[in-house]
PDB file of C-alpha atoms in Angstrom:
ATOM      1  CA  MET G   9      -0.073  -0.061  -0.172  1.00 55.00           C
ATOM      2  CA  ARG G  10       2.835   2.317   0.893  1.00 57.00           C
ATOM      3  CA  TYR G  11       4.474   1.470  -2.399  1.00 53.00           C
ATOM      4  CA  LEU G  12       1.270   2.480  -4.327  1.00 53.00           C
ATOM      5  CA  LYS G  13       0.994   5.732  -2.504  1.00 56.00           C
ATOM      6  CA  PHE G  14       4.645   6.577  -3.248  1.00 51.00           C
ATOM      7  CA  LEU G  15       4.207   5.619  -6.894  1.00 51.00           C
ATOM      8  CA  THR G  16       1.086   7.917  -7.116  1.00 54.00           C
ATOM      9  CA  VAL G  17       2.985  10.967  -5.489  1.00 50.00           C
ATOM     10  CA  ALA G  18       5.965  10.359  -7.805  1.00 50.00           C
ATOM     11  CA  VAL G  19       3.928  10.208 -11.098  1.00 48.00           C
ATOM     12  CA  LEU G  20       1.869  13.333 -10.002  1.00 50.00           C
ATOM     13  CA  SER G  21       5.163  15.191  -9.078  1.00 48.00           C
ATOM     14  CA  GLY G  22       6.774  14.244 -12.373  1.00 47.00           C
ATOM     15  CA  LEU G  23       3.762  15.510 -14.287  1.00 44.00           C
ATOM     16  CA  LEU G  24       3.726  18.874 -12.323  1.00 43.00           C
ATOM     17  CA  LEU G  25       7.456  19.342 -12.935  1.00 43.00           C
ATOM     18  CA  ALA G  26       7.163  18.613 -16.706  1.00 43.00           C
ATOM     19  CA  SER G  27       4.447  21.176 -16.979  1.00 43.00           C
ATOM     20  CA  CYS G  28       6.354  23.980 -15.362  1.00 48.00           C
ATOM     21  CA  ALA G  29       8.488  26.267 -17.427  1.00 52.00           C
ATOM     22  CA  SER G  30      12.288  26.489 -17.217  1.00 70.00           C
ATOM     23  CA  VAL G  31      13.821  28.759 -14.492  1.00 85.00           C
ATOM     24  CA  ALA G  32      14.936  32.024 -15.557  1.00 86.00           C
ATOM     25  CA  HIS G  33      17.573  34.235 -14.255  1.00 89.00           C
ATOM     26  CA  VAL G  34      18.083  37.967 -14.467  1.00 89.00           C
ATOM     27  CA  GLU G  35      20.785  40.591 -13.994  1.00 90.00           C
ATOM     28  CA  LYS G  36      19.780  44.259 -13.930  1.00 90.00           C
ATOM     29  CA  ASP G  37      21.701  47.557 -13.447  1.00 89.00           C
ATOM     30  CA  GLU G  38      20.007  48.970 -10.473  1.00 89.00           C
ATOM     31  CA  THR G  39      21.436  52.472 -11.085  1.00 89.00           C
ATOM     32  CA  VAL G  40      19.581  52.908 -14.247  1.00 88.00           C
ATOM     33  CA  ASN G  41      16.032  54.406 -14.469  1.00 87.00           C
ATOM     34  CA  PHE G  42      14.220  52.134 -16.742  1.00 87.00           C
ATOM     35  CA  SER G  43      11.055  54.397 -16.879  1.00 87.00           C
ATOM     36  CA  LYS G  44      12.942  56.591 -19.425  1.00 89.00           C
ATOM     37  CA  TYR G  45      12.973  53.840 -21.931  1.00 92.00           C
ATOM     38  CA  ARG G  46      10.101  53.496 -24.416  1.00 92.00           C
ATOM     39  CA  SER G  47      11.502  52.313 -27.696  1.00 93.00           C
ATOM     40  CA  TYR G  48      13.822  49.627 -28.751  1.00 94.00           C
ATOM     41  CA  ALA G  49      15.496  48.249 -31.921  1.00 94.00           C
ATOM     42  CA  TRP G  50      16.871  44.784 -32.711  1.00 94.00           C
ATOM     43  CA  VAL G  51      20.707  44.255 -33.297  1.00 90.00           C
ATOM     44  CA  GLU G  52      22.677  41.235 -34.442  1.00 79.00           C
ATOM     45  CA  SER G  53      24.927  39.374 -31.859  1.00 67.00           C
ATOM     46  CA  LYS G  54      28.598  38.574 -32.743  1.00 59.00           C
ATOM     47  CA  ASP G  55      29.767  34.834 -32.847  1.00 54.00           C
ATOM     48  CA  SER G  56      31.699  33.650 -30.021  1.00 48.00           C
ATOM     49  CA  LYS G  57      35.263  32.544 -30.687  1.00 48.00           C
ATOM     50  CA  ASP G  58      34.969  29.754 -27.932  1.00 50.00           C
ATOM     51  CA  ASP G  59      35.305  26.404 -29.652  1.00 47.00           C
ATOM     52  CA  SER G  60      34.299  24.457 -26.666  1.00 45.00           C
ATOM     53  CA  LYS G  61      30.690  25.555 -27.209  1.00 48.00           C
ATOM     54  CA  GLU G  62      28.461  24.630 -29.845  1.00 48.00           C
ATOM     55  CA  ASN G  63      27.305  27.918 -31.328  1.00 50.00           C
ATOM     56  CA  VAL G  64      23.830  27.518 -32.981  1.00 50.00           C
ATOM     57  CA  ARG G  65      23.090  29.252 -36.295  1.00 56.00           C
ATOM     58  CA  VAL G  66      19.357  30.008 -35.672  1.00 62.00           C
ATOM     59  CA  SER G  67      17.135  29.386 -38.742  1.00 73.00           C
ATOM     60  CA  ASP G  68      15.175  32.271 -40.381  1.00 79.00           C
ATOM     61  CA  LEU G  69      11.923  30.763 -38.944  1.00 83.00           C
ATOM     62  CA  ALA G  70      13.224  30.395 -35.472  1.00 81.00           C
ATOM     63  CA  GLU G  71      14.582  33.971 -35.588  1.00 86.00           C
ATOM     64  CA  THR G  72      11.292  35.229 -36.570  1.00 88.00           C
ATOM     65  CA  ARG G  73       9.568  33.240 -33.758  1.00 89.00           C
ATOM     66  CA  MET G  74      12.153  34.490 -31.222  1.00 90.00           C
ATOM     67  CA  ARG G  75      11.581  38.310 -32.296  1.00 92.00           C
ATOM     68  CA  GLU G  76       7.943  37.906 -32.289  1.00 93.00           C
ATOM     69  CA  ALA G  77       7.855  36.415 -28.781  1.00 92.00           C
ATOM     70  CA  VAL G  78      10.084  39.176 -27.416  1.00 93.00           C
ATOM     71  CA  ASN G  79       8.130  41.860 -29.299  1.00 92.00           C
ATOM     72  CA  THR G  80       4.936  40.596 -27.667  1.00 92.00           C
ATOM     73  CA  GLU G  81       6.449  40.619 -24.122  1.00 91.00           C
ATOM     74  CA  LEU G  82       8.033  44.059 -24.620  1.00 92.00           C
ATOM     75  CA  ALA G  83       4.570  45.341 -25.828  1.00 91.00           C
ATOM     76  CA  LYS G  84       3.030  44.387 -22.670  1.00 90.00           C
ATOM     77  CA  VAL G  85       5.114  46.930 -20.960  1.00 88.00           C
ATOM     78  CA  GLY G  86       4.590  49.628 -23.361  1.00 90.00           C
ATOM     79  CA  TRP G  87       7.780  49.451 -25.414  1.00 92.00           C
ATOM     80  CA  LYS G  88       7.579  49.984 -29.104  1.00 93.00           C
ATOM     81  CA  GLU G  89      10.014  48.860 -31.808  1.00 92.00           C
ATOM     82  CA  SER G  90      11.656  51.983 -33.505  1.00 90.00           C
ATOM     83  CA  LYS G  91      14.056  52.046 -36.405  1.00 86.00           C
ATOM     84  CA  SER G  92      15.322  55.672 -35.703  1.00 88.00           C
ATOM     85  CA  LYS G  93      16.843  56.754 -32.335  1.00 89.00           C
ATOM     86  CA  PRO G  94      15.710  53.762 -30.204  1.00 93.00           C
ATOM     87  CA  ASP G  95      16.330  54.181 -26.344  1.00 93.00           C
ATOM     88  CA  VAL G  96      17.565  50.501 -26.137  1.00 93.00           C
ATOM     89  CA  LEU G  97      19.010  47.869 -28.288  1.00 94.00           C
ATOM     90  CA  ILE G  98      17.791  44.307 -27.938  1.00 94.00           C
ATOM     91  CA  SER G  99      19.928  41.189 -28.877  1.00 93.00           C
ATOM     92  CA  TYR G 100      19.672  37.539 -28.105  1.00 92.00           C
ATOM     93  CA  ASP G 101      22.086  34.469 -28.030  1.00 89.00           C
ATOM     94  CA  VAL G 102      21.188  30.955 -28.341  1.00 87.00           C
ATOM     95  CA  LEU G 103      23.720  28.211 -27.114  1.00 86.00           C
ATOM     96  CA  VAL G 104      23.253  24.431 -27.345  1.00 84.00           C
ATOM     97  CA  GLU G 105      25.702  22.391 -25.346  1.00 86.00           C
ATOM     98  CA  ASN G 106      26.144  18.674 -24.899  1.00 86.00           C
ATOM     99  CA  SER G 107      25.815  17.715 -21.271  1.00 85.00           C
ATOM    100  CA  VAL G 108      25.478  14.831 -18.904  1.00 86.00           C
ATOM    101  CA  LYS G 109      22.424  14.538 -16.597  1.00 85.00           C
ATOM    102  CA  ASP G 110      22.555  12.475 -13.544  1.00 87.00           C
ATOM    103  CA  GLU G 111      19.534  10.505 -12.555  1.00 88.00           C
ATOM    104  CA  ASN G 112      18.765   9.047  -9.096  1.00 89.00           C
ATOM    105  CA  SER G 113      15.791   6.670  -8.812  1.00 90.00           C
ATOM    106  CA  PRO G 114      14.856   5.350  -5.442  1.00 91.00           C
ATOM    107  CA  ILE G 115      15.002   1.584  -4.860  1.00 91.00           C
ATOM    108  CA  TYR G 116      12.581  -0.252  -2.524  1.00 91.00           C
ATOM    109  CA  SER G 117      12.493  -3.787  -1.329  1.00 90.00           C
ATOM    110  CA  GLU G 118       9.624  -5.887  -2.086  1.00 90.00           C
ATOM    111  CA  PRO G 119       6.952  -6.232   0.678  1.00 90.00           C
ATOM    112  CA  PHE G 120       6.681  -9.810   2.117  1.00 89.00           C
ATOM    113  CA  THR G 121       4.745 -11.911   4.569  1.00 91.00           C
ATOM    114  CA  ARG G 122       6.430 -14.218   6.984  1.00 91.00           C
ATOM    115  CA  TRP G 123       4.433 -16.985   8.820  1.00 91.00           C
ATOM    116  CA  VAL G 124       5.082 -17.686  12.351  1.00 91.00           C
ATOM    117  CA  TYR G 125       3.684 -20.706  14.344  1.00 91.00           C
ATOM    118  CA  ASN G 126       1.812 -19.696  17.588  1.00 89.00           C
ATOM    119  CA  PRO G 127       2.148 -22.895  19.676  1.00 90.00           C
ATOM    120  CA  TYR G 128      -0.472 -21.515  22.260  1.00 90.00           C
ATOM    121  CA  SER G 129      -3.305 -21.129  19.730  1.00 89.00           C
ATOM    122  CA  ARG G 130      -2.051 -23.834  17.415  1.00 88.00           C
ATOM    123  CA  ARG G 131      -2.155 -21.535  14.299  1.00 92.00           C
ATOM    124  CA  TRP G 132       0.120 -19.965  11.876  1.00 92.00           C
ATOM    125  CA  VAL G 133       0.036 -16.293  12.102  1.00 91.00           C
ATOM    126  CA  PRO G 134       1.042 -13.915   9.306  1.00 92.00           C
ATOM    127  CA  ILE G 135       3.552 -11.037   9.924  1.00 92.00           C
ATOM    128  CA  HIS G 136       3.533  -8.477   7.280  1.00 91.00           C
ATOM    129  CA  TYR G 137       6.762  -6.572   6.313  1.00 89.00           C
ATOM    130  CA  SER G 138       6.156  -3.569   4.154  1.00 90.00           C
ATOM    131  CA  SER G 139       8.654  -2.372   1.568  1.00 89.00           C
ATOM    132  CA  GLN G 140      11.852  -0.638   2.818  1.00 89.00           C
ATOM    133  CA  PHE G 141      13.989   2.097   1.258  1.00 91.00           C
ATOM    134  CA  VAL G 142      17.102   0.387   0.003  1.00 88.00           C
ATOM    135  CA  GLY G 143      19.169   3.064  -1.874  1.00 90.00           C
ATOM    136  CA  TYR G 144      19.246   4.698  -5.167  1.00 90.00           C
ATOM    137  CA  ASP G 145      19.812   3.457  -8.608  1.00 89.00           C
ATOM    138  CA  ARG G 146      22.164   6.017 -10.178  1.00 90.00           C
ATOM    139  CA  SER G 147      22.624   6.536 -13.742  1.00 89.00           C
ATOM    140  CA  GLN G 148      23.828   9.143 -16.331  1.00 89.00           C
ATOM    141  CA  ARG G 149      22.666  10.066 -19.746  1.00 86.00           C
ATOM    142  CA  SER G 150      23.797  12.661 -22.435  1.00 88.00           C
ATOM    143  CA  VAL G 151      21.495  15.485 -22.997  1.00 85.00           C
ATOM    144  CA  LYS G 152      21.393  18.569 -25.136  1.00 86.00           C
ATOM    145  CA  GLU G 153      21.064  21.851 -22.954  1.00 87.00           C
ATOM    146  CA  GLY G 154      19.926  24.984 -24.785  1.00 85.00           C
ATOM    147  CA  THR G 155      20.339  28.469 -23.360  1.00 89.00           C
ATOM    148  CA  ILE G 156      18.687  31.585 -24.484  1.00 90.00           C
ATOM    149  CA  THR G 157      19.991  34.868 -23.409  1.00 92.00           C
ATOM    150  CA  ILE G 158      18.330  38.197 -24.018  1.00 93.00           C
ATOM    151  CA  ASN G 159      20.063  41.581 -23.569  1.00 94.00           C
ATOM    152  CA  VAL G 160      18.921  45.114 -23.269  1.00 93.00           C
ATOM    153  CA  ILE G 161      21.634  47.613 -23.986  1.00 94.00           C
ATOM    154  CA  ASP G 162      21.335  51.400 -23.482  1.00 92.00           C
ATOM    155  CA  ALA G 163      21.674  52.842 -27.025  1.00 91.00           C
ATOM    156  CA  LYS G 164      23.485  56.009 -25.939  1.00 91.00           C
ATOM    157  CA  THR G 165      26.142  54.248 -23.711  1.00 91.00           C
ATOM    158  CA  ASP G 166      26.356  50.882 -25.248  1.00 90.00           C
ATOM    159  CA  LYS G 167      26.084  49.423 -21.834  1.00 93.00           C
ATOM    160  CA  THR G 168      24.085  46.330 -21.017  1.00 92.00           C
ATOM    161  CA  VAL G 169      21.410  47.407 -18.489  1.00 93.00           C
ATOM    162  CA  TRP G 170      19.311  44.162 -18.319  1.00 93.00           C
ATOM    163  CA  GLN G 171      20.050  40.498 -19.149  1.00 93.00           C
ATOM    164  CA  GLY G 172      17.802  37.600 -18.813  1.00 92.00           C
ATOM    165  CA  TRP G 173      18.629  33.830 -19.564  1.00 92.00           C
ATOM    166  CA  THR G 174      17.175  30.414 -19.153  1.00 91.00           C
ATOM    167  CA  THR G 175      18.556  26.969 -19.708  1.00 89.00           C
ATOM    168  CA  GLY G 176      16.604  23.794 -20.478  1.00 86.00           C
ATOM    169  CA  GLU G 177      16.805  20.386 -22.010  1.00 84.00           C
ATOM    170  CA  VAL G 178      16.269  20.440 -25.768  1.00 83.00           C
ATOM    171  CA  ASN G 179      15.773  17.740 -28.426  1.00 78.00           C
ATOM    172  CA  SER G 180      17.966  18.826 -31.004  1.00 73.00           C
ATOM    173  CA  LYS G 181      20.311  21.791 -32.170  1.00 70.00           C
ATOM    174  CA  ASN G 182      17.291  23.389 -33.511  1.00 73.00           C
ATOM    175  CA  LEU G 183      14.978  24.897 -31.154  1.00 79.00           C
ATOM    176  CA  THR G 184      11.235  24.410 -31.666  1.00 80.00           C
ATOM    177  CA  SER G 185       8.591  27.342 -31.579  1.00 82.00           C
ATOM    178  CA  LYS G 186       7.293  25.847 -28.450  1.00 86.00           C
ATOM    179  CA  GLU G 187      10.675  25.884 -26.706  1.00 86.00           C
ATOM    180  CA  ILE G 188      11.270  29.460 -27.902  1.00 87.00           C
ATOM    181  CA  GLN G 189       7.861  30.696 -26.525  1.00 88.00           C
ATOM    182  CA  SER G 190       8.388  28.882 -23.319  1.00 89.00           C
ATOM    183  CA  ALA G 191      11.899  30.224 -22.700  1.00 90.00           C
ATOM    184  CA  VAL G 192      10.944  33.833 -23.701  1.00 91.00           C
ATOM    185  CA  LYS G 193       7.778  33.801 -21.406  1.00 91.00           C
ATOM    186  CA  SER G 194      10.029  32.424 -18.520  1.00 90.00           C
ATOM    187  CA  ILE G 195      12.497  35.137 -18.973  1.00 91.00           C
ATOM    188  CA  PHE G 196      10.107  37.952 -19.225  1.00 90.00           C
ATOM    189  CA  ARG G 197       8.304  36.835 -16.106  1.00 89.00           C
ATOM    190  CA  LYS G 198      11.172  38.640 -14.325  1.00 86.00           C
ATOM    191  CA  PHE G 199      11.180  41.632 -16.616  1.00 84.00           C
ATOM    192  CA  ASP G 200      10.028  44.229 -13.771  1.00 75.00           C
ATOM    193  CA  VAL G 201      11.787  47.209 -15.310  1.00 63.00           C
ATOM    194  CA  ALA G 202       8.597  48.923 -15.830  1.00 49.00           C
ATOM    195  CA  LYS G 203       7.981  49.144 -12.137  1.00 52.00           C
ATOM    196  CA  ASN G 204      11.212  51.152 -11.664  1.00 46.00           C
TER     197      ASN G 204
END
């Protein structure tokens, strides 16, 4: 019975975690008054010279999805895209790396019943032993981790004033529209610059 309860809790926890978005991280220049920013323009990112990382050439379709997702989130705080004299510049980077993920699965012993003879009642009496925690089954598997980073740069000073990023497991070198949408939404949940 305990095993069934544990299994139910484990399955429900797994489903809950699978439905959650990836965790985003944010760095913000606290000295900047973000309320003065109202317009933005997109800029291209330079390729990294670091050969240990697998730089991803984002397809035209993925780039369009990325820009659409960011534009939607920026519109929510009242920022507008402008080609002439924008307040900030927006850039993004996508990095996909091979990684190893450690997995730990708990192991439990099988429940069993032992029969003991009671000489006073002249009957066999069952004693039930429930399953016990034995340890963990540890394993490793190769995964691809994708990181999306979004940068907000002050157009007058060329100084990065806000940066958000998230990392999650991806299926291939190419990010899907769903992965892009999820990552961008996760990052912009922490885009609190309008409250400044």
